[in-house]
Amino acid sequence: MTALVTENLVKRFGGVQATDNVSLTVEDGQLHAIIGPNGAGKSTLIGQIAGEIAPDSGHVALLGKDVTTLSVFARANLGLARTYQITQLAKEFTALDNVLMATNARASHNFSFWKNAHDDSDAVSHSLAALAKVGLLDAKNRTVAELAHGEQRQLEIAMALATGPKVLLLDEPLAGMSQGESAAMIALLKSLKGRYPILLVEHDMDAVFSLADRISVLVYGRIIASGTPEEIRNNVEVRAAYLGEEATA
Ligand code: ADP
Ligand code: MG
């Protein structure tokens, strides 16, 4: 089944056309990357898919179901999980605490959230498993404030995984990372690829071209091209509008 479909999504902020009839498909098991310059509308698109930003027009379908009018919470319950361009972690809490919050936010969970989350051994073991998937098991008792930036971004992925997602939306998971941190995150994304359908917004071209099954290029809110990495690399309009900037940088 198709994981995610957007159909003609439109969002205007005053005079700015943030998304302009964006139609794209994320097939089951595929990693579909969105690239485009700053201000192209990538985060707005993710917000519209997640339900945080109501589109002026257009539709979103998740796993074959039209979710356009559903709340963020309802979409999350259907299996949509996202991470943010700017981290949204509870800084004074430990890595494990943060994942426990995500674990307990699952609608379908069997974990009782009225007792101290740490006393719920199922929730704890589920959360530890999510930390292990992102390589942060040893950091479980460190507060977020004590984690390096790259570890914080990995923790966000652990939180998304703890919700038992069916589709992942990742907004610039490599933003602000050192080279070593990027390499670790790319390895993590490779491990998730194929196991979850992923819509990835990312600036790092090397990462995008090595990870994506499909790439769509967003410029001024419009998808100007969509195809395989090879097709995008050779697309004249894309090179002129976007990759050309990189080549001359
Ligand atoms: P990207 O993630 O590709 O950098 P954004 O989706 O954040 O782009 O922004 C697209 C455009 O919409 C930009 O011109 C931005 O300034 C504008 N924009 C985004 N969010 C808002 C908002 N809440 N209010 C007004 N303008 C916004
Ligand atoms: Mg953005």
XYZ file of C-alpha atoms and ligand atoms in Angstrom:
277
model
C 0.000 0.000 0.000
C 1.123 3.564 -0.659
C 2.417 5.035 2.598
C 1.750 8.676 1.957
C 0.174 10.784 -0.761
C -0.180 14.547 -0.945
C -2.414 16.019 -3.592
C -2.149 19.667 -4.615
C -1.258 20.969 -1.156
C -1.386 24.751 -1.018
C -0.408 27.086 1.824
C -0.088 30.862 1.657
C 1.376 32.995 4.454
C 0.258 36.484 3.479
C 1.963 37.119 0.154
C 4.216 34.076 0.407
C 3.184 30.939 -1.443
C 4.885 28.456 0.900
C 3.499 25.379 -0.863
C 2.080 25.596 -4.352
C 0.097 22.522 -5.397
C 2.506 19.979 -3.969
C 1.671 16.440 -5.042
C 3.960 13.617 -4.054
C 3.882 9.962 -3.159
C 5.924 7.956 -0.685
C 5.682 4.302 -1.616
C 5.786 1.606 1.021
C 9.359 0.930 2.121
C 10.762 3.856 0.126
C 12.891 6.749 1.250
C 11.683 9.833 -0.574
C 13.819 12.930 -0.070
C 12.750 16.545 -0.500
C 15.477 19.000 -1.363
C 15.268 22.687 -2.077
C 16.750 26.028 -1.027
C 15.975 27.747 2.268
C 12.431 29.068 2.309
C 11.305 26.671 -0.443
C 8.450 25.398 1.742
C 9.908 22.096 2.933
C 9.045 22.508 6.615
C 5.626 23.894 5.691
C 5.006 20.755 3.644
C 6.014 18.522 6.558
C 3.740 20.559 8.853
C 0.834 20.122 6.469
C 1.392 16.373 6.291
C 1.699 16.070 10.086
C -1.460 18.143 10.602
C 0.153 21.119 12.328
C -0.502 23.471 9.419
C -3.947 23.383 7.827
C -3.618 23.551 4.037
C -5.554 26.228 2.163
C -6.449 23.438 -0.242
C -5.361 19.959 -1.193
C -5.393 16.544 0.440
C -3.188 14.216 2.465
C -3.685 10.445 2.503
C -1.911 8.204 5.000
C -1.862 4.455 4.323
C -4.796 4.820 1.950
C -6.914 6.930 4.300
C -7.708 10.609 3.715
C -6.425 12.383 6.843
C -6.720 15.982 5.581
C -9.173 17.004 8.289
C -7.664 14.904 11.087
C -5.729 16.396 14.020
C -2.006 15.934 14.640
C -2.934 13.482 17.392
C -5.251 11.428 15.170
C -2.594 11.224 12.446
C -0.004 10.141 15.023
C -2.383 7.432 16.186
C -2.586 6.161 12.623
C 1.199 5.781 12.659
C 2.621 9.091 11.469
C 5.722 10.176 13.403
C 7.905 13.200 12.761
C 11.066 14.895 13.929
C 11.640 18.638 13.834
C 14.212 20.874 12.188
C 14.787 22.394 15.646
C 14.949 19.804 18.426
C 11.915 19.643 20.703
C 13.341 17.693 23.626
C 12.768 18.125 27.361
C 16.314 19.293 28.165
C 16.342 18.704 31.931
C 15.116 15.110 31.577
C 17.192 12.051 30.769
C 17.322 10.381 27.373
C 15.276 7.503 28.770
C 12.679 9.883 30.258
C 12.221 11.517 26.883
C 11.697 8.200 25.126
C 9.329 7.060 27.889
C 7.195 10.116 27.177
C 7.004 9.123 23.519
C 6.313 5.488 24.444
C 3.487 6.504 26.754
C 2.003 8.851 24.165
C 1.178 5.874 21.943
C -2.565 5.458 21.767
C -2.442 1.715 21.278
C 0.009 1.035 24.082
C -0.647 -1.352 26.924
C 1.451 0.703 29.282
C -0.294 2.413 32.167
C 0.776 6.014 32.292
C -0.854 6.804 35.630
C 1.907 5.095 37.486
C 5.494 6.296 37.551
C 6.735 5.534 34.070
C 9.963 4.080 35.467
C 7.964 1.446 37.371
C 6.370 0.173 34.186
C 8.856 -2.435 33.067
C 7.174 -2.965 29.675
C 7.359 0.731 28.873
C 10.968 0.881 30.078
C 12.097 -2.106 28.028
C 10.241 -0.780 24.967
C 11.977 2.588 25.438
C 15.389 1.016 25.969
C 14.921 -0.928 22.738
C 14.248 2.346 20.912
C 17.387 3.891 22.444
C 19.391 0.831 21.385
C 18.164 1.195 17.771
C 19.753 4.645 17.572
C 22.902 3.676 19.485
C 22.103 5.636 22.651
C 21.646 2.851 25.165
C 24.739 3.893 27.113
C 23.406 7.452 27.312
C 20.070 6.483 28.807
C 20.624 8.175 32.177
C 22.206 11.348 30.847
C 20.070 14.463 30.647
C 19.409 15.895 27.201
C 21.431 18.977 28.171
C 24.451 16.708 28.668
C 24.114 15.108 25.231
C 26.009 16.340 22.206
C 23.933 17.896 19.429
C 24.227 14.777 17.273
C 23.075 12.574 20.137
C 20.076 14.826 20.713
C 19.061 14.384 17.091
C 19.434 10.627 17.396
C 17.305 10.745 20.530
C 14.550 12.438 18.542
C 14.606 9.520 16.119
C 14.399 7.110 19.068
C 11.302 8.976 20.263
C 9.716 8.713 16.829
C 10.504 4.978 16.734
C 9.074 4.470 20.237
C 5.649 5.510 18.986
C 5.545 2.445 16.740
C 5.386 4.482 13.529
C 4.175 3.293 10.145
C 5.521 6.376 8.328
C 8.401 8.683 9.316
C 8.738 12.387 8.484
C 12.252 13.685 9.165
C 12.948 17.419 8.867
C 16.675 18.019 8.370
C 18.027 15.361 10.755
C 21.603 16.319 9.770
C 21.211 20.044 10.462
C 24.055 21.553 12.483
C 26.018 18.316 12.736
C 29.750 17.796 12.647
C 31.096 15.418 10.009
C 31.376 12.566 12.490
C 27.859 13.162 13.761
C 26.541 13.248 10.190
C 28.201 9.933 9.402
C 26.547 8.343 12.452
C 23.148 9.764 11.491
C 23.476 8.652 7.863
C 24.299 5.138 9.102
C 21.216 5.265 11.331
C 19.007 6.434 8.443
C 20.410 3.608 6.292
C 19.386 1.148 9.005
C 15.824 2.553 8.994
C 15.536 2.684 5.207
C 13.373 -0.115 3.857
C 11.923 -0.849 7.290
C 9.838 2.324 7.338
C 8.549 4.530 4.561
C 10.415 7.802 5.102
C 9.891 11.340 3.850
C 13.224 13.036 4.435
C 13.853 16.764 4.141
C 17.576 17.333 3.992
C 20.145 19.864 2.835
C 23.122 17.533 2.762
C 23.298 16.526 -0.908
C 25.740 13.667 -0.433
C 23.433 12.180 2.189
C 20.332 12.652 0.055
C 21.850 11.144 -3.058
C 23.217 8.160 -1.157
C 20.008 7.478 0.817
C 17.047 8.315 -1.387
C 15.052 6.000 -3.619
C 13.312 9.062 -4.980
C 14.019 12.782 -4.795
C 11.637 15.690 -5.263
C 12.962 19.207 -5.701
C 10.968 22.034 -4.166
C 11.587 25.612 -5.308
C 9.318 28.492 -4.261
C 6.761 26.003 -2.995
C 6.569 24.067 -6.258
C 7.937 20.634 -7.086
C 10.018 21.323 -10.176
C 11.236 17.745 -10.562
C 10.733 14.318 -9.037
C 12.609 11.155 -9.872
C 15.404 8.763 -9.055
C 18.686 10.256 -7.766
C 20.128 9.646 -11.230
C 17.252 11.466 -12.962
C 17.504 14.409 -10.555
C 21.268 14.649 -10.924
C 20.869 14.918 -14.699
C 17.810 17.195 -14.716
C 18.703 20.446 -16.464
C 16.079 22.540 -14.666
C 17.209 21.215 -11.282
C 20.836 21.897 -12.007
C 20.014 25.455 -13.022
C 17.650 26.145 -10.148
C 19.403 24.398 -7.346
C 22.321 22.065 -7.801
C 24.053 24.732 -9.883
C 24.350 26.805 -6.736
C 26.211 23.963 -5.097
C 28.510 23.454 -8.047
C 29.649 27.064 -7.978
C 29.782 27.313 -4.170
P 12.008 25.618 4.231
O 11.708 24.626 5.307
O 12.071 25.011 2.866
O 13.239 26.421 4.531
P 9.603 26.929 5.165
O 8.502 25.970 4.914
O 10.100 27.051 6.552
O 10.805 26.661 4.146
O 9.126 28.373 4.701
C 8.556 28.616 3.408
C 8.179 30.077 3.308
O 7.058 30.342 4.135
C 9.266 31.038 3.743
O 9.198 32.185 2.934
C 8.891 31.357 5.176
O 9.361 32.626 5.554
C 7.372 31.316 5.105
N 6.762 30.892 6.378
C 6.910 29.690 6.963
N 6.186 29.610 8.087
C 5.554 30.805 8.221
C 4.639 31.349 9.179
N 4.218 30.627 10.221
N 4.188 32.617 8.974
C 4.598 33.334 7.909
N 5.441 32.877 6.977
C 5.916 31.630 7.108
Mg 12.749 24.004 6.966
